[in-house]
Amino acid sequence: MKYLDSNDDLNIAIEYIKSGKTVIFPTETVYGIGANALDRNAVDKIFKIKGRPQDNPLIVHISNIDMLKELVTEVNEIEKKLIDRFWPGPLTIIFPKNEIIPNNVTCNLDTVGIRMPSNEIARNFITKCECPIAAPSANKSGKPSGTFIDDILDEFMEEDVIVIDGGESEIGLESTVIKVTEGTIEILRPGYITYDELSKIAPTIMNKNVTEKPKQDEKVESPGMKFRHYAPNVKCVLVVGEKQDIEKKMLNEIQEKIEENKDIKIEVLYKYNLPNLKLEKENIKYICMGKDDEEISKKIYHLLRDIDKRKPDIVYIESVEKKGLGIAIYNRLIRACEYNII
Ligand code: AMP
Ligand code: MG
């Protein structure tokens, strides 16, 4: 691994991409691990370094609208409006793919996800590479996405990659992924661009796997939804309901666990002040996820990663409300908790 500060000369990273290797770069959502999207062998390296399943397609990143034309066969009226309104920014649109894109980028689907990031370092970098960049999130497959540089350096220390440090990710959750079919926008993966914002452009629906566990062998629209993801090694439980219910449920659970084993190490990730919960015990650790959804979104992956460093026995996470940006956070939390919801 080689580290570059964003003020350093990025030529070495650009040469890396041109020679078919991978570079980790910042975007406004999360860090991406990128390679030339038109070079099949380079794309293979991403799958290998991440340990990514062969049927989880990659998003292709572009830096200007001219790059879109060679990658897709068609852009419909609604997609044009979405591009006008939300690009550059955290929205990935699924288009019918052009042959120029190797099949390993899209895992043999006839569609491709494309995004134009707003982060200046990312856009400059893509422009100078003179090619579209296929880039999934910078993390080993299954782990929380990389949003803090130290987490990324830790995880990719042994790999043949260059890392461009752009500071902490601004948003902290991956892009909203959508598909437009017969005049309707379908949200396949929720992100910073919300249902309400998309609804202003065209009728919008939320794919049911956004908030529900896919059934075994169910075909999912967004392949990424079926994989174990974001989960720490430690068991996490998501506690849902009204604020008072959450507090009551947590209190009961914690007391029960302590009765079973008085030395059990418990962590509570909370959003609101939970006054009744502050059981003053050495083996319970309380961690605030943030004052609002924006802050939680920024910090959540780093917090989830930190859990495995401390290795408690169990973690209780206070759920967020399923509205606005909260839906995107909820979507990540149910999966971090492997659908353990009380
Ligand atoms: P990541 O790059 O790790 O943020 O994950 C990319 C996400 O986009 C995954 O959930 C993929 O399933 C989804 N995705 C990428 N390409 C497509 C596509 N052609 N059709 C549907 N979903 C896609
Ligand atoms: Mg990912």
mmCIF file of C-alpha atoms and ligand atoms in Angstrom:
data_model
loop_
_atom_site.group_PDB
_atom_site.id
_atom_site.type_symbol
_atom_site.label_atom_id
_atom_site.label_comp_id
_atom_site.label_asym_id
_atom_site.label_seq_id
_atom_site.Cartn_x
_atom_site.Cartn_y
_atom_site.Cartn_z
ATOM 1 C CA MET A 1 0.000 0.000 0.000
ATOM 2 C CA LYS A 2 1.156 3.505 -0.746
ATOM 3 C CA TYR A 3 -0.317 6.582 0.966
ATOM 4 C CA LEU A 4 -0.893 9.948 -0.728
ATOM 5 C CA ASP A 5 -2.204 13.121 0.839
ATOM 6 C CA SER A 6 -4.748 14.873 -1.400
ATOM 7 C CA ASN A 7 -2.281 17.776 -1.808
ATOM 8 C CA ASP A 8 0.434 15.437 -3.072
ATOM 9 C CA ASP A 9 1.056 15.036 -6.761
ATOM 10 C CA LEU A 10 -1.560 12.450 -7.826
ATOM 11 C CA ASN A 11 0.322 11.437 -10.987
ATOM 12 C CA ILE A 12 1.550 8.224 -9.451
ATOM 13 C CA ALA A 13 -2.070 7.220 -8.690
ATOM 14 C CA ILE A 14 -3.146 8.096 -12.228
ATOM 15 C CA GLU A 15 -0.280 5.989 -13.604
ATOM 16 C CA TYR A 16 -1.421 3.142 -11.351
ATOM 17 C CA ILE A 17 -4.888 3.195 -12.930
ATOM 18 C CA LYS A 18 -3.418 3.445 -16.433
ATOM 19 C CA SER A 19 -1.237 0.400 -15.740
ATOM 20 C CA GLY A 20 -4.273 -1.657 -14.697
ATOM 21 C CA LYS A 21 -3.942 -1.400 -10.906
ATOM 22 C CA THR A 22 -6.300 -0.191 -8.175
ATOM 23 C CA VAL A 23 -6.463 3.104 -6.267
ATOM 24 C CA ILE A 24 -8.531 3.979 -3.198
ATOM 25 C CA PHE A 25 -9.955 7.489 -3.514
ATOM 26 C CA PRO A 26 -12.382 9.675 -1.532
ATOM 27 C CA THR A 27 -15.923 10.447 -2.671
ATOM 28 C CA GLU A 28 -18.629 12.380 -0.828
ATOM 29 C CA THR A 29 -20.393 9.111 0.123
ATOM 30 C CA VAL A 30 -17.668 6.647 1.168
ATOM 31 C CA TYR A 31 -14.165 5.848 -0.114
ATOM 32 C CA GLY A 32 -14.065 3.776 -3.308
ATOM 33 C CA ILE A 33 -11.531 1.215 -4.496
ATOM 34 C CA GLY A 34 -11.285 1.966 -8.197
ATOM 35 C CA ALA A 35 -9.880 0.556 -11.418
ATOM 36 C CA ASN A 36 -10.278 1.294 -15.137
ATOM 37 C CA ALA A 37 -13.871 0.163 -15.812
ATOM 38 C CA LEU A 38 -12.987 -0.767 -19.391
ATOM 39 C CA ASP A 39 -10.111 -3.066 -18.400
ATOM 40 C CA ARG A 40 -11.388 -6.524 -17.439
ATOM 41 C CA ASN A 41 -8.154 -7.575 -15.709
ATOM 42 C CA ALA A 42 -8.003 -4.402 -13.638
ATOM 43 C CA VAL A 43 -11.633 -4.917 -12.571
ATOM 44 C CA ASP A 44 -10.814 -8.491 -11.525
ATOM 45 C CA LYS A 45 -8.244 -7.091 -9.107
ATOM 46 C CA ILE A 46 -10.976 -5.182 -7.260
ATOM 47 C CA PHE A 47 -12.955 -8.386 -6.705
ATOM 48 C CA LYS A 48 -9.813 -10.165 -5.536
ATOM 49 C CA ILE A 49 -8.600 -7.477 -3.128
ATOM 50 C CA LYS A 50 -12.053 -7.018 -1.593
ATOM 51 C CA GLY A 51 -12.969 -10.708 -1.577
ATOM 52 C CA ARG A 52 -16.175 -9.552 -3.259
ATOM 53 C CA PRO A 53 -18.691 -12.195 -4.420
ATOM 54 C CA GLN A 54 -18.580 -12.672 -8.210
ATOM 55 C CA ASP A 55 -22.263 -11.784 -8.542
ATOM 56 C CA ASN A 56 -22.225 -8.356 -6.850
ATOM 57 C CA PRO A 57 -21.851 -5.750 -9.630
ATOM 58 C CA LEU A 58 -19.743 -2.591 -9.429
ATOM 59 C CA ILE A 59 -20.798 1.022 -9.863
ATOM 60 C CA VAL A 60 -19.002 2.918 -12.637
ATOM 61 C CA HIS A 61 -17.909 6.474 -11.775
ATOM 62 C CA ILE A 62 -17.635 9.260 -14.327
ATOM 63 C CA SER A 63 -16.546 12.888 -14.065
ATOM 64 C CA ASN A 64 -18.516 14.532 -16.867
ATOM 65 C CA ILE A 65 -21.693 13.852 -18.796
ATOM 66 C CA ASP A 66 -19.916 13.094 -22.087
ATOM 67 C CA MET A 67 -18.515 9.928 -20.520
ATOM 68 C CA LEU A 68 -22.051 8.574 -20.062
ATOM 69 C CA LYS A 69 -22.779 8.289 -23.781
ATOM 70 C CA GLU A 70 -20.257 5.561 -24.517
ATOM 71 C CA LEU A 71 -21.301 3.487 -21.508
ATOM 72 C CA VAL A 72 -25.077 3.169 -21.942
ATOM 73 C CA THR A 73 -27.450 2.500 -24.839
ATOM 74 C CA GLU A 74 -30.269 4.775 -23.754
ATOM 75 C CA VAL A 75 -31.134 7.602 -21.359
ATOM 76 C CA ASN A 76 -34.869 8.206 -20.873
ATOM 77 C CA GLU A 77 -36.605 11.493 -20.013
ATOM 78 C CA ILE A 78 -36.891 10.795 -16.279
ATOM 79 C CA GLU A 79 -33.244 9.779 -16.094
ATOM 80 C CA LYS A 80 -32.325 13.023 -17.852
ATOM 81 C CA LYS A 81 -34.225 14.975 -15.210
ATOM 82 C CA LEU A 82 -32.567 13.004 -12.418
ATOM 83 C CA ILE A 83 -29.150 13.706 -13.916
ATOM 84 C CA ASP A 84 -29.924 17.426 -14.180
ATOM 85 C CA ARG A 85 -31.122 17.578 -10.614
ATOM 86 C CA PHE A 86 -28.765 15.250 -8.739
ATOM 87 C CA TRP A 87 -25.488 14.894 -10.663
ATOM 88 C CA PRO A 88 -22.811 15.388 -9.612
ATOM 89 C CA GLY A 89 -23.894 13.809 -6.331
ATOM 90 C CA PRO A 90 -24.780 10.673 -4.352
ATOM 91 C CA LEU A 91 -27.218 9.102 -6.846
ATOM 92 C CA THR A 92 -26.466 5.935 -8.860
ATOM 93 C CA ILE A 93 -28.703 5.279 -11.850
ATOM 94 C CA ILE A 94 -29.045 1.807 -13.410
ATOM 95 C CA PHE A 95 -28.947 2.032 -17.233
ATOM 96 C CA PRO A 96 -29.011 -0.518 -20.066
ATOM 97 C CA LYS A 97 -25.332 -1.206 -20.625
ATOM 98 C CA ASN A 98 -23.205 -0.753 -23.697
ATOM 99 C CA GLU A 99 -20.963 -3.591 -24.902
ATOM 100 C CA ILE A 100 -17.818 -1.599 -24.167
ATOM 101 C CA ILE A 101 -18.230 -2.392 -20.445
ATOM 102 C CA PRO A 102 -16.700 -5.773 -19.599
ATOM 103 C CA ASN A 103 -19.106 -8.327 -18.156
ATOM 104 C CA ASN A 104 -17.233 -8.660 -14.893
ATOM 105 C CA VAL A 105 -18.124 -5.046 -13.988
ATOM 106 C CA THR A 106 -21.832 -5.855 -14.112
ATOM 107 C CA CYS A 107 -21.581 -9.560 -13.202
ATOM 108 C CA ASN A 108 -23.199 -10.462 -16.536
ATOM 109 C CA LEU A 109 -26.253 -8.227 -16.035
ATOM 110 C CA ASP A 110 -27.332 -6.263 -19.106
ATOM 111 C CA THR A 111 -27.515 -3.109 -16.965
ATOM 112 C CA VAL A 112 -24.858 -0.933 -15.347
ATOM 113 C CA GLY A 113 -24.966 1.414 -12.350
ATOM 114 C CA ILE A 114 -23.417 4.830 -13.062
ATOM 115 C CA ARG A 115 -22.656 7.751 -10.790
ATOM 116 C CA MET A 116 -20.934 11.120 -11.065
ATOM 117 C CA PRO A 117 -19.497 11.971 -7.635
ATOM 118 C CA SER A 118 -19.467 15.581 -6.451
ATOM 119 C CA ASN A 119 -16.244 15.258 -4.472
ATOM 120 C CA GLU A 120 -13.645 17.420 -6.234
ATOM 121 C CA ILE A 121 -10.717 15.088 -5.609
ATOM 122 C CA ALA A 122 -12.706 12.183 -7.076
ATOM 123 C CA ARG A 123 -13.796 14.108 -10.159
ATOM 124 C CA ASN A 124 -10.330 15.489 -10.839
ATOM 125 C CA PHE A 125 -8.851 12.064 -10.419
ATOM 126 C CA ILE A 126 -11.319 10.411 -12.832
ATOM 127 C CA THR A 127 -10.797 13.148 -15.429
ATOM 128 C CA LYS A 128 -7.031 12.735 -15.290
ATOM 129 C CA CYS A 129 -7.281 8.925 -15.540
ATOM 130 C CA GLU A 130 -9.142 9.511 -18.842
ATOM 131 C CA CYS A 131 -11.387 6.496 -18.291
ATOM 132 C CA PRO A 132 -14.512 5.598 -16.325
ATOM 133 C CA ILE A 133 -13.631 4.145 -12.921
ATOM 134 C CA ALA A 134 -15.386 1.048 -11.566
ATOM 135 C CA ALA A 135 -15.369 1.428 -7.797
ATOM 136 C CA PRO A 136 -17.170 -0.374 -4.996
ATOM 137 C CA SER A 137 -16.773 0.830 -1.426
ATOM 138 C CA ALA A 138 -13.263 0.557 0.009
ATOM 139 C CA ASN A 139 -13.650 -2.271 2.513
ATOM 140 C CA LYS A 140 -13.134 -6.001 2.617
ATOM 141 C CA SER A 141 -16.367 -7.638 1.542
ATOM 142 C CA GLY A 142 -18.938 -7.911 4.335
ATOM 143 C CA LYS A 143 -17.283 -5.259 6.515
ATOM 144 C CA PRO A 144 -18.589 -1.710 7.010
ATOM 145 C CA SER A 145 -17.619 0.641 4.166
ATOM 146 C CA GLY A 146 -14.486 2.752 4.604
ATOM 147 C CA THR A 147 -15.231 6.339 5.651
ATOM 148 C CA PHE A 148 -12.304 7.120 8.023
ATOM 149 C CA ILE A 149 -8.796 7.045 6.575
ATOM 150 C CA ASP A 150 -7.271 5.118 9.496
ATOM 151 C CA ASP A 151 -9.796 2.287 9.051
ATOM 152 C CA ILE A 152 -8.873 2.075 5.374
ATOM 153 C CA LEU A 153 -5.113 2.113 5.966
ATOM 154 C CA ASP A 154 -5.539 -0.654 8.545
ATOM 155 C CA GLU A 155 -7.595 -2.806 6.227
ATOM 156 C CA PHE A 156 -5.567 -2.454 3.018
ATOM 157 C CA MET A 157 -2.056 -2.265 4.537
ATOM 158 C CA GLU A 158 -0.914 -5.474 2.816
ATOM 159 C CA GLU A 159 -2.475 -4.814 -0.604
ATOM 160 C CA ASP A 160 -1.009 -3.424 -3.815
ATOM 161 C CA VAL A 161 -3.066 -0.199 -3.811
ATOM 162 C CA ILE A 162 -2.489 3.531 -3.590
ATOM 163 C CA VAL A 163 -4.676 5.333 -1.051
ATOM 164 C CA ILE A 164 -5.549 9.010 -1.607
ATOM 165 C CA ASP A 165 -6.445 10.613 1.724
ATOM 166 C CA GLY A 166 -9.374 13.029 1.404
ATOM 167 C CA GLY A 167 -10.276 13.209 5.100
ATOM 168 C CA GLU A 168 -13.447 11.895 6.653
ATOM 169 C CA SER A 169 -16.257 11.108 4.153
ATOM 170 C CA GLU A 170 -18.772 13.932 4.042
ATOM 171 C CA ILE A 171 -21.923 11.753 3.929
ATOM 172 C CA GLY A 172 -20.662 8.426 5.243
ATOM 173 C CA LEU A 173 -23.284 6.164 3.607
ATOM 174 C CA GLU A 174 -23.191 4.831 0.044
ATOM 175 C CA SER A 175 -25.152 6.409 -2.812
ATOM 176 C CA THR A 176 -28.873 5.980 -3.377
ATOM 177 C CA VAL A 177 -29.233 3.344 -6.144
ATOM 178 C CA ILE A 178 -32.290 3.683 -8.392
ATOM 179 C CA LYS A 179 -33.750 2.189 -11.542
ATOM 180 C CA VAL A 180 -36.388 3.822 -13.755
ATOM 181 C CA THR A 181 -38.962 1.439 -15.237
ATOM 182 C CA GLU A 182 -42.077 2.486 -17.147
ATOM 183 C CA GLY A 183 -42.113 5.999 -15.726
ATOM 184 C CA THR A 184 -41.505 4.937 -12.117
ATOM 185 C CA ILE A 185 -38.361 5.384 -10.045
ATOM 186 C CA GLU A 186 -37.545 2.383 -7.876
ATOM 187 C CA ILE A 187 -35.133 2.797 -4.962
ATOM 188 C CA LEU A 188 -32.974 -0.330 -4.825
ATOM 189 C CA ARG A 189 -30.652 0.956 -2.134
ATOM 190 C CA PRO A 190 -31.521 4.018 -0.016
ATOM 191 C CA GLY A 191 -28.907 6.734 0.503
ATOM 192 C CA TYR A 192 -28.498 10.451 1.034
ATOM 193 C CA ILE A 193 -30.906 11.341 -1.805
ATOM 194 C CA THR A 194 -34.240 10.528 -0.190
ATOM 195 C CA TYR A 195 -37.589 9.150 -1.349
ATOM 196 C CA ASP A 196 -39.170 12.621 -0.978
ATOM 197 C CA GLU A 197 -36.568 14.278 -3.203
ATOM 198 C CA LEU A 198 -36.938 11.618 -5.913
ATOM 199 C CA SER A 199 -40.751 11.764 -5.755
ATOM 200 C CA LYS A 200 -40.566 15.355 -6.944
ATOM 201 C CA ILE A 201 -39.155 14.127 -10.268
ATOM 202 C CA ALA A 202 -41.470 11.109 -10.890
ATOM 203 C CA PRO A 203 -43.602 8.551 -8.999
ATOM 204 C CA THR A 204 -41.230 6.656 -6.708
ATOM 205 C CA ILE A 205 -41.380 3.269 -4.993
ATOM 206 C CA MET A 206 -39.111 1.672 -2.433
ATOM 207 C CA ASN A 207 -37.952 -1.875 -3.183
ATOM 208 C CA LYS A 208 -39.153 -4.092 -0.330
ATOM 209 C CA ASN A 209 -35.671 -5.424 0.414
ATOM 210 C CA VAL A 210 -34.707 -1.957 1.622
ATOM 211 C CA THR A 211 -36.386 -2.617 4.963
ATOM 212 C CA GLU A 212 -37.012 -6.394 4.862
ATOM 213 C CA LYS A 213 -34.767 -9.419 4.770
ATOM 214 C CA PRO A 214 -34.748 -11.093 1.326
ATOM 215 C CA LYS A 215 -36.054 -14.675 1.441
ATOM 216 C CA GLN A 216 -33.557 -17.437 0.789
ATOM 217 C CA ASP A 217 -32.930 -17.799 -2.964
ATOM 218 C CA GLU A 218 -35.202 -14.807 -3.691
ATOM 219 C CA LYS A 219 -34.071 -12.908 -6.769
ATOM 220 C CA VAL A 220 -33.215 -9.376 -5.652
ATOM 221 C CA GLU A 221 -33.113 -6.315 -7.928
ATOM 222 C CA SER A 222 -29.935 -5.020 -6.332
ATOM 223 C CA PRO A 223 -27.630 -8.032 -5.894
ATOM 224 C CA GLY A 224 -25.755 -6.344 -3.033
ATOM 225 C CA MET A 225 -28.844 -6.597 -0.833
ATOM 226 C CA LYS A 226 -28.544 -10.350 -0.400
ATOM 227 C CA PHE A 227 -25.068 -10.446 1.078
ATOM 228 C CA ARG A 228 -23.978 -10.354 4.714
ATOM 229 C CA HIS A 229 -22.881 -6.775 5.105
ATOM 230 C CA TYR A 230 -21.711 -4.160 7.572
ATOM 231 C CA ALA A 231 -21.850 -6.650 10.421
ATOM 232 C CA PRO A 232 -19.264 -6.575 13.208
ATOM 233 C CA ASN A 233 -18.127 -10.002 14.457
ATOM 234 C CA VAL A 234 -19.839 -9.224 17.763
ATOM 235 C CA LYS A 235 -23.590 -9.908 17.941
ATOM 236 C CA CYS A 236 -25.605 -6.692 17.535
ATOM 237 C CA VAL A 237 -29.301 -6.262 18.278
ATOM 238 C CA LEU A 238 -31.400 -3.454 16.824
ATOM 239 C CA VAL A 239 -33.995 -2.100 19.243
ATOM 240 C CA VAL A 240 -37.005 -0.522 17.510
ATOM 241 C CA GLY A 241 -40.141 1.349 18.631
ATOM 242 C CA GLU A 242 -41.063 4.642 20.285
ATOM 243 C CA LYS A 243 -38.355 6.205 22.428
ATOM 244 C CA GLN A 244 -39.912 4.991 25.730
ATOM 245 C CA ASP A 245 -40.408 1.463 24.330
ATOM 246 C CA ILE A 246 -36.818 1.313 23.163
ATOM 247 C CA GLU A 247 -35.619 2.331 26.594
ATOM 248 C CA LYS A 248 -37.833 -0.250 28.318
ATOM 249 C CA LYS A 249 -36.807 -3.043 25.973
ATOM 250 C CA MET A 250 -33.126 -2.242 26.412
ATOM 251 C CA LEU A 251 -33.422 -2.051 30.175
ATOM 252 C CA ASN A 252 -35.143 -5.455 30.342
ATOM 253 C CA GLU A 253 -32.651 -7.084 28.015
ATOM 254 C CA ILE A 254 -29.638 -5.675 29.819
ATOM 255 C CA GLN A 255 -30.935 -6.679 33.254
ATOM 256 C CA GLU A 256 -31.665 -10.188 31.992
ATOM 257 C CA LYS A 257 -28.198 -10.535 30.479
ATOM 258 C CA ILE A 258 -26.544 -9.336 33.692
ATOM 259 C CA GLU A 259 -28.572 -11.793 35.758
ATOM 260 C CA GLU A 260 -27.323 -14.586 33.514
ATOM 261 C CA ASN A 261 -23.713 -13.412 33.735
ATOM 262 C CA LYS A 262 -22.702 -10.498 35.948
ATOM 263 C CA ASP A 263 -19.409 -9.979 34.081
ATOM 264 C CA ILE A 264 -20.955 -9.727 30.631
ATOM 265 C CA LYS A 265 -19.586 -6.802 28.588
ATOM 266 C CA ILE A 266 -22.443 -4.850 27.014
ATOM 267 C CA GLU A 267 -22.381 -1.826 24.712
ATOM 268 C CA VAL A 268 -25.268 0.482 23.919
ATOM 269 C CA LEU A 269 -25.205 2.654 20.791
ATOM 270 C CA TYR A 270 -27.814 5.339 21.355
ATOM 271 C CA LYS A 271 -29.247 8.319 19.548
ATOM 272 C CA TYR A 272 -31.459 10.096 22.065
ATOM 273 C CA ASN A 273 -30.758 10.679 25.688
ATOM 274 C CA LEU A 274 -32.005 7.520 27.439
ATOM 275 C CA PRO A 275 -32.102 8.711 31.092
ATOM 276 C CA ASN A 276 -33.487 5.515 32.633
ATOM 277 C CA LEU A 277 -30.930 3.410 30.939
ATOM 278 C CA LYS A 278 -27.863 4.860 32.532
ATOM 279 C CA LEU A 279 -27.256 1.857 34.722
ATOM 280 C CA GLU A 280 -23.938 2.813 36.265
ATOM 281 C CA LYS A 281 -22.073 -0.417 35.790
ATOM 282 C CA GLU A 282 -18.471 -0.732 34.739
ATOM 283 C CA ASN A 283 -19.204 -3.404 32.188
ATOM 284 C CA ILE A 284 -21.797 -1.377 30.275
ATOM 285 C CA LYS A 285 -20.460 1.153 27.795
ATOM 286 C CA TYR A 286 -22.680 3.859 26.294
ATOM 287 C CA ILE A 287 -21.748 5.378 22.952
ATOM 288 C CA CYS A 288 -23.668 8.230 21.322
ATOM 289 C CA MET A 289 -24.079 7.702 17.565
ATOM 290 C CA GLY A 290 -24.805 11.393 16.921
ATOM 291 C CA LYS A 291 -27.318 14.149 17.577
ATOM 292 C CA ASP A 292 -29.193 13.689 14.287
ATOM 293 C CA ASP A 293 -29.374 11.420 11.232
ATOM 294 C CA GLU A 294 -26.719 13.432 9.370
ATOM 295 C CA GLU A 295 -24.186 12.890 12.124
ATOM 296 C CA ILE A 296 -25.129 9.226 12.565
ATOM 297 C CA SER A 297 -24.740 8.677 8.816
ATOM 298 C CA LYS A 298 -21.230 10.167 8.961
ATOM 299 C CA LYS A 299 -20.058 8.111 11.906
ATOM 300 C CA ILE A 300 -21.931 4.828 11.760
ATOM 301 C CA TYR A 301 -19.438 2.700 9.821
ATOM 302 C CA HIS A 302 -16.555 3.860 11.985
ATOM 303 C CA LEU A 303 -18.580 3.079 15.122
ATOM 304 C CA LEU A 304 -19.449 -0.396 13.812
ATOM 305 C CA ARG A 305 -15.790 -1.083 13.051
ATOM 306 C CA ASP A 306 -14.709 0.041 16.505
ATOM 307 C CA ILE A 307 -16.979 -2.530 18.131
ATOM 308 C CA ASP A 308 -14.727 -5.340 16.957
ATOM 309 C CA LYS A 309 -11.671 -3.613 18.443
ATOM 310 C CA ARG A 310 -13.209 -3.606 21.938
ATOM 311 C CA LYS A 311 -14.929 -6.989 21.581
ATOM 312 C CA PRO A 312 -17.896 -6.684 23.959
ATOM 313 C CA ASP A 313 -20.190 -9.726 24.317
ATOM 314 C CA ILE A 314 -23.263 -8.035 22.903
ATOM 315 C CA VAL A 315 -24.297 -4.644 21.506
ATOM 316 C CA TYR A 316 -27.731 -3.002 21.590
ATOM 317 C CA ILE A 317 -28.334 -0.337 18.961
ATOM 318 C CA GLU A 318 -31.135 2.192 19.217
ATOM 319 C CA SER A 319 -32.949 2.305 15.882
ATOM 320 C CA VAL A 320 -33.504 5.537 13.971
ATOM 321 C CA GLU A 321 -36.880 6.560 12.560
ATOM 322 C CA LYS A 322 -37.652 5.142 9.133
ATOM 323 C CA LYS A 323 -38.010 8.473 7.380
ATOM 324 C CA GLY A 324 -35.792 10.744 5.265
ATOM 325 C CA LEU A 325 -32.128 9.851 5.619
ATOM 326 C CA GLY A 326 -33.202 7.556 8.491
ATOM 327 C CA ILE A 327 -34.329 4.924 5.949
ATOM 328 C CA ALA A 328 -30.783 4.620 4.609
ATOM 329 C CA ILE A 329 -29.382 4.306 8.136
ATOM 330 C CA TYR A 330 -32.072 1.755 9.090
ATOM 331 C CA ASN A 331 -31.237 -0.274 5.949
ATOM 332 C CA ARG A 332 -27.574 -0.498 7.084
ATOM 333 C CA LEU A 333 -28.417 -1.166 10.738
ATOM 334 C CA ILE A 334 -30.746 -4.132 10.103
ATOM 335 C CA ARG A 335 -27.947 -5.724 8.161
ATOM 336 C CA ALA A 336 -25.234 -4.823 10.669
ATOM 337 C CA CYS A 337 -27.492 -6.603 13.197
ATOM 338 C CA GLU A 338 -28.054 -9.487 10.774
ATOM 339 C CA TYR A 339 -31.789 -8.883 11.196
ATOM 340 C CA ASN A 340 -31.711 -9.401 14.989
ATOM 341 C CA ILE A 341 -34.476 -6.907 15.729
ATOM 342 C CA ILE A 342 -36.432 -6.557 18.958
HETATM 343 P P1 AMP B 1 -20.975 -0.809 -3.481
HETATM 344 O O1 AMP B 1 -20.216 -0.520 -4.723
HETATM 345 O O2 AMP B 1 -20.221 -1.689 -2.538
HETATM 346 O O3 AMP B 1 -21.517 0.435 -2.886
HETATM 347 O O4 AMP B 1 -22.241 -1.648 -3.955
HETATM 348 C C1 AMP B 1 -22.866 -1.341 -5.179
HETATM 349 C C2 AMP B 1 -24.345 -1.592 -5.093
HETATM 350 O O5 AMP B 1 -24.965 -1.253 -6.319
HETATM 351 C C3 AMP B 1 -24.682 -3.039 -4.788
HETATM 352 O O6 AMP B 1 -25.731 -3.079 -3.859
HETATM 353 C C4 AMP B 1 -25.098 -3.562 -6.142
HETATM 354 O O7 AMP B 1 -25.991 -4.625 -6.008
HETATM 355 C C5 AMP B 1 -25.749 -2.335 -6.788
HETATM 356 N N1 AMP B 1 -25.661 -2.426 -8.251
HETATM 357 C C6 AMP B 1 -24.583 -2.211 -9.027
HETATM 358 N N2 AMP B 1 -24.865 -2.426 -10.329
HETATM 359 C C7 AMP B 1 -26.151 -2.817 -10.378
HETATM 360 C C8 AMP B 1 -27.038 -3.198 -11.445
HETATM 361 N N3 AMP B 1 -26.620 -3.250 -12.707
HETATM 362 N N4 AMP B 1 -28.312 -3.529 -11.121
HETATM 363 C C9 AMP B 1 -28.730 -3.468 -9.844
HETATM 364 N N5 AMP B 1 -27.948 -3.117 -8.791
HETATM 365 C C10 AMP B 1 -26.674 -2.804 -9.051
HETATM 366 MG MG MG B 2 -19.958 -1.918 -0.511
#
